[in-house]
């Protein structure tokens, strides 16, 4: 038995831990052999493969990123994608695939199994924690930890100058990182994509915080949007487009500017950006990723394909890949309401 | 309505976060008043009370320890304990109590409610994660993080000198900290109280690691015990007793010595000790402790006494206090077997 | 004897440590009394003063920012500035001032002493390490540590996606933070304000790094400038000006765009921003700031005014304030050349 | 030209950074070749050599320990030591040696050059910072940072339980780690080997701290000794000797016990141990170690043998090896007196 492994999509702390655990258990307990495909599905299309054994995965547990490289290549958008995958699987004598990735990567795995019978097991990966079939994805805890540490640091600057500090964190469609890091960092306002925010209300919280003689921290997910504010944001984006810096023309910048204008208080923005997804995984993420790896290879051994490993409470279970990618797990409004007691 | 709050037992990162959340929500949403009792049940026996308002709990979220102090005083072991508690509750005009603590503290709360009708809500706290009614207790993630970071550091020393490094971590009766930090830190042997270890097997793993040209890290819970080794350990303890240093004559020291003797390899011990339980809570623990505080005050508002808040998956629920303290949550053997693939 | 203390300019980890040390030694050994003026020179203009004793400074050593607040107010730019300062010093019965700040704050202190005989002792403070009379200023080591940790994290993301990562760090006029964090973080290109960079050379280093099958990290000080690139940068700033986001239209963004265009490799930017200056000081900065505080109060006791404390090797010495603010300490070109061996 | 490199003595964060810098500059600028000898002088005695090129030293900058291994082997204590070294240098065609180590390693290098004309350049390394010819040694800043973080954590535990916490840190002959980490961590008592301590005075500081309603942290270097207390400590060691745990029968344990007995307050000990010397180096240490490596290879190029690189202020200079190892750099008493203002 030879098992192929690939990592797709944006990098995420814990990917190496999954690879290591699957290889370690597969080789040692089941006497499998392993092939790593480089840069996600691209490696399967081009045949870029490396042998994976226990020596190759030693020492990678604490390392961020992925030793196999990653890409966003989608074989269904490539000419002859499935045929080339079949060929390369055949050439490498790979009998089953472990695909570690987010919605897109897992979607491909689901379709390869369902429509073409290519035996795939999925391992969910997203910094954003927005996959619905699992309590948590690895990488999320690390991202929240880094954001929380940044917020801790920003408090003292805010207090010293009695300024508003707006912190833009990751989360295009789901506000989990903003919610958890904002809560843990003692933010005074948290804004998430799931609920459009009212700028007057935000300014009210800011002002109320200053009245208590403290300076406010506003944590905003990159995908958060003002009520009726589309036009404004679009204008902003357009202005920046002429220079091409769309990436930084984020809601954080816009918000700081608006808060300044409306409250008369100085405001500054920090966009945490890529530091949230790099570097050594937290202990929690190493533990979760390792267990995912161990359970993924068990699914392979059981011939249980078309499934994804998932965390439920403290157990790792298997769920159909289709279910996993069916819908985004967003922050429930009652969970968001719960933390509003800390606003202002 | 006036709510009393106390923290009992060993300190633990996150205690302040619970206090802050309960006070914040209680004052702001329910217009309650709060009284803090100093040093656990002792403050209720002596009447050592401080008023708690929103200003008093500002800025305490990231701080370890407990602003209210703690002790191991058990009112049922004090003369007139219950009577004095009643008196002090009356004098302070406190209508309900939130007791934050471990098995002992919660046991007292359960009995005060069941036998004497004193309205108590419990919040579980243990570094060791060994309370059975909740998936996790706050403080545990912080302890695991600190232990993992220490193990990360020790790897490089072990490799440079090709030595065995034995790391003794907390866990008298349950091996959760050892299991999680050992797994996350890439330990080569993990020993827990739940399963007596075979010294020959341990030495086998150590030797096998050296054969792969790496140096082994052995993580051992303070409560782990060798097979048939009681006598040896008792002798060791006795020898040390003459000087009175029982605390440090731990299994870690004994193990390093035995490994050295049997394998001929140099071995060193590090006893992590109190650093595991102090300092700022991890983001996860701040989030969990805060949610526990919010849900505890909701239980008070609902008049739902004799319960404890608990984490189940990603939900905070209420469980009977009696259930919570009924039995220790130890590491299931299959969970321990799962990680043995990394041994050696 | 009553000593006034104030902190001016941008906040910086270690300010509280200076205040604590000066107060602690002044009260305990010399039996002085202390008055804190709020928000730098502004507090002296308005008479916003707080008493400072040992209890007030307990526990502030590990906290970033400044308990006294800060501002950029310059009394020489305010009507009747000096007269008002004299009045408030008289009203508070303050006999000598300790002014903790950067070039501006210390410049005011120098002039108040030289021209008006107001007894001032200076303590140098700048994140940027660009004061010429001292080997290091506190806050710098913390900033370098934070930037280095961020660079460590970004390496794994860069490698996983084989992307260029441009990290913009603080340093408008001096490249110390870029130099030290770039060196410590293993950056492949470091760009500083002291030497205009040649974009072709930068792209050469980037390409060479990719040829070695690694992904490059480019660390750029916010004040670094391309050769003959003023026009380009001015255009870029203008484009952004229409939206007002001058602050973020930094050289980092521009550079990433240009590298992408010229090398055909994907590039991303991270602007570290305010996280570099907030939060708990490093051990080195606590040590340096504490020693500065101790030596500043000794200068007051000696009646040695018009001086600033400074680090020379491992000694803290006194230098004339005038000397301290005479010229910026920039990175010597030979020091910059020394690290170029790591480029590419 | 071929240069040999070896690392001797206890491991220390930054060793890899020295190796990397020397190899990088030597290969790239001077076109040298490099040979690494394994496990310090032992590798030169046995001929255990590995080729070192730029690929071999990639990625090692942030790693603690030493890629070359280390030992305490002294060639002058081995039969035919010098002859075997000569032979192995000849066999490897090595023209000059860079020896990275502490007093012992550098002492050997000094003698090999002076008595036998073997061309050696030294790089000083000691966690303890006790080499007299350099302002700082790399590894020290990392050790101080780890100890300070531990002290930060222990404060909250001490406060919560109103206990004394004794922290034993490294420093057998010099108190630098205790002094710097104690100062940075806000310890209430710091005890160093350079001055015997008076137990009554220590208990006085402890009591005074409790009177201010705070709990004391006592930082003690492992080599600190009580006045007239030799007998007591010897007895303690003897008691433990029967079990063989001499290593842990340290002054920290003894001190906690004595403080408890005399003040009636609960006291606990934490022995930081090996975590102080492992793991990733601080930014300062990476910078210092890298500069040492760059300057060491320059000394080789200049044919300037029998010297050691050293930090003076912000400059790296060369000093005779003999001078470097002549005497221990201990904490001057006036420096120790300076911090006593924080005791109690």
Tab-separated table of C-alpha atoms in Angstrom, chain B residues 9-11 13 15 39 63-72 142 146 149-154 156-161 163 165 232 235-237 239-240 242-245 247-250 253-254 256-257 260 267-281, chain D residues 9-11 13 15 39 63-72 142 146 149-154 156-161 163 165 232 235-237 239-240 242-245 247-250 253-254 256-257 260 267-281:
chain	number	residue	atom	x	y	z
B	9	UNK	CA	-7.626	25.910	45.707
B	10	UNK	CA	-4.405	26.309	43.750
B	11	UNK	CA	-4.155	29.353	41.565
B	13	UNK	CA	-4.523	31.316	34.864
B	15	UNK	CA	-9.482	33.026	37.486
B	39	UNK	CA	-8.886	33.659	50.043
B	63	UNK	CA	-3.345	38.658	34.624
B	64	UNK	CA	-2.671	35.240	36.078
B	65	UNK	CA	-3.536	34.285	39.639
B	66	UNK	CA	-6.600	35.641	41.405
B	67	UNK	CA	-7.299	39.169	42.582
B	68	UNK	CA	-9.339	37.661	45.431
B	69	UNK	CA	-6.581	35.433	46.805
B	70	UNK	CA	-7.055	31.750	47.455
B	71	UNK	CA	-6.717	29.120	50.156
B	72	UNK	CA	-7.506	25.483	50.751
B	142	UNK	CA	-1.773	27.654	29.423
B	146	UNK	CA	4.325	26.497	28.893
B	149	UNK	CA	7.702	25.583	25.033
B	150	UNK	CA	10.043	24.144	27.655
B	151	UNK	CA	10.203	20.819	25.795
B	152	UNK	CA	10.938	22.670	22.551
B	153	UNK	CA	13.874	24.331	24.275
B	154	UNK	CA	15.164	21.120	25.818
B	156	UNK	CA	18.311	21.411	21.357
B	157	UNK	CA	20.208	20.786	24.583
B	158	UNK	CA	19.527	17.063	24.379
B	159	UNK	CA	20.722	16.903	20.766
B	160	UNK	CA	23.859	18.968	21.357
B	161	UNK	CA	25.052	16.659	24.119
B	163	UNK	CA	21.736	13.230	26.475
B	165	UNK	CA	16.272	14.848	29.121
B	232	UNK	CA	12.084	1.755	45.197
B	235	UNK	CA	12.943	4.129	49.663
B	236	UNK	CA	13.908	7.148	47.647
B	237	UNK	CA	11.299	9.276	49.398
B	239	UNK	CA	16.084	8.910	52.032
B	240	UNK	CA	15.029	12.385	51.136
B	242	UNK	CA	15.471	12.930	56.441
B	243	UNK	CA	16.128	16.265	54.838
B	244	UNK	CA	12.455	16.916	54.265
B	245	UNK	CA	12.619	17.585	50.527
B	247	UNK	CA	8.575	17.588	47.001
B	248	UNK	CA	11.614	17.345	44.773
B	249	UNK	CA	12.378	13.674	45.211
B	250	UNK	CA	10.082	13.145	42.323
B	253	UNK	CA	14.856	12.426	39.301
B	254	UNK	CA	14.459	8.756	39.993
B	256	UNK	CA	16.825	9.919	35.047
B	257	UNK	CA	19.010	8.043	37.471
B	260	UNK	CA	21.464	6.437	33.192
B	267	UNK	CA	20.398	11.833	31.653
B	268	UNK	CA	19.229	15.116	33.146
B	269	UNK	CA	15.970	16.131	34.804
B	270	UNK	CA	13.997	19.344	34.651
B	271	UNK	CA	11.076	19.783	37.036
B	272	UNK	CA	8.887	22.508	35.558
B	273	UNK	CA	7.004	23.149	38.774
B	274	UNK	CA	5.141	26.346	39.525
B	275	UNK	CA	5.889	28.126	36.262
B	276	UNK	CA	3.204	25.892	34.735
B	277	UNK	CA	0.438	27.552	36.725
B	278	UNK	CA	1.380	31.220	36.780
B	279	UNK	CA	1.314	34.176	34.491
B	280	UNK	CA	-0.916	35.410	31.749
B	281	UNK	CA	-3.526	32.933	30.451
D	9	UNK	CA	31.487	22.917	26.518
D	10	UNK	CA	27.841	23.283	27.518
D	11	UNK	CA	25.439	24.135	24.722
D	13	UNK	CA	21.783	29.526	22.110
D	15	UNK	CA	26.340	28.573	18.550
D	39	UNK	CA	31.653	17.195	19.635
D	63	UNK	CA	18.011	26.998	16.270
D	64	UNK	CA	19.436	26.549	19.735
D	65	UNK	CA	22.173	24.062	20.518
D	66	UNK	CA	24.940	23.273	18.055
D	67	UNK	CA	24.752	21.401	14.780
D	68	UNK	CA	28.294	20.152	15.424
D	69	UNK	CA	27.600	18.613	18.819
D	70	UNK	CA	29.654	19.372	21.889
D	71	UNK	CA	31.660	17.696	24.617
D	72	UNK	CA	33.960	18.607	27.471
D	142	UNK	CA	18.393	34.386	26.053
D	146	UNK	CA	13.707	32.916	29.905
D	149	UNK	CA	9.536	35.307	31.908
D	150	UNK	CA	9.469	32.577	34.563
D	151	UNK	CA	9.705	35.184	37.347
D	152	UNK	CA	6.882	37.161	35.727
D	153	UNK	CA	4.743	34.031	35.867
D	154	UNK	CA	5.656	33.198	39.439
D	156	UNK	CA	0.943	35.830	40.209
D	157	UNK	CA	1.181	32.499	41.994
D	158	UNK	CA	3.029	34.086	44.897
D	159	UNK	CA	0.416	36.845	45.220
D	160	UNK	CA	-2.561	34.500	44.979
D	161	UNK	CA	-1.329	32.364	47.849
D	163	UNK	CA	3.716	32.610	49.522
D	165	UNK	CA	8.709	31.835	45.796
D	232	UNK	CA	24.490	23.471	56.965
D	235	UNK	CA	24.893	18.468	55.812
D	236	UNK	CA	22.035	18.957	53.416
D	237	UNK	CA	24.097	17.666	50.532
D	239	UNK	CA	21.573	13.805	53.474
D	240	UNK	CA	20.707	13.823	49.836
D	242	UNK	CA	22.514	8.779	50.200
D	243	UNK	CA	20.024	8.924	47.385
D	244	UNK	CA	22.443	10.523	45.011
D	245	UNK	CA	20.399	13.608	44.133
D	247	UNK	CA	22.122	18.077	41.751
D	248	UNK	CA	18.779	19.100	43.233
D	249	UNK	CA	19.875	19.615	46.810
D	250	UNK	CA	20.515	23.139	45.789
D	253	UNK	CA	15.550	24.231	48.317
D	254	UNK	CA	17.581	24.902	51.407
D	256	UNK	CA	12.932	28.000	50.996
D	257	UNK	CA	13.033	25.623	53.923
D	260	UNK	CA	9.657	28.942	56.062
D	267	UNK	CA	7.749	29.018	50.670
D	268	UNK	CA	8.178	27.116	47.405
D	269	UNK	CA	11.161	26.580	45.144
D	270	UNK	CA	11.457	26.457	41.383
D	271	UNK	CA	14.745	25.338	39.859
D	272	UNK	CA	14.770	26.601	36.277
D	273	UNK	CA	17.553	24.296	35.163
D	274	UNK	CA	18.191	23.355	31.576
D	275	UNK	CA	15.367	25.383	30.029
D	276	UNK	CA	17.633	28.412	30.514
D	277	UNK	CA	20.150	27.196	27.965
D	278	UNK	CA	18.043	25.660	25.236
D	279	UNK	CA	15.902	26.767	22.389
D	280	UNK	CA	15.901	29.615	19.949
D	281	UNK	CA	18.278	32.492	20.724
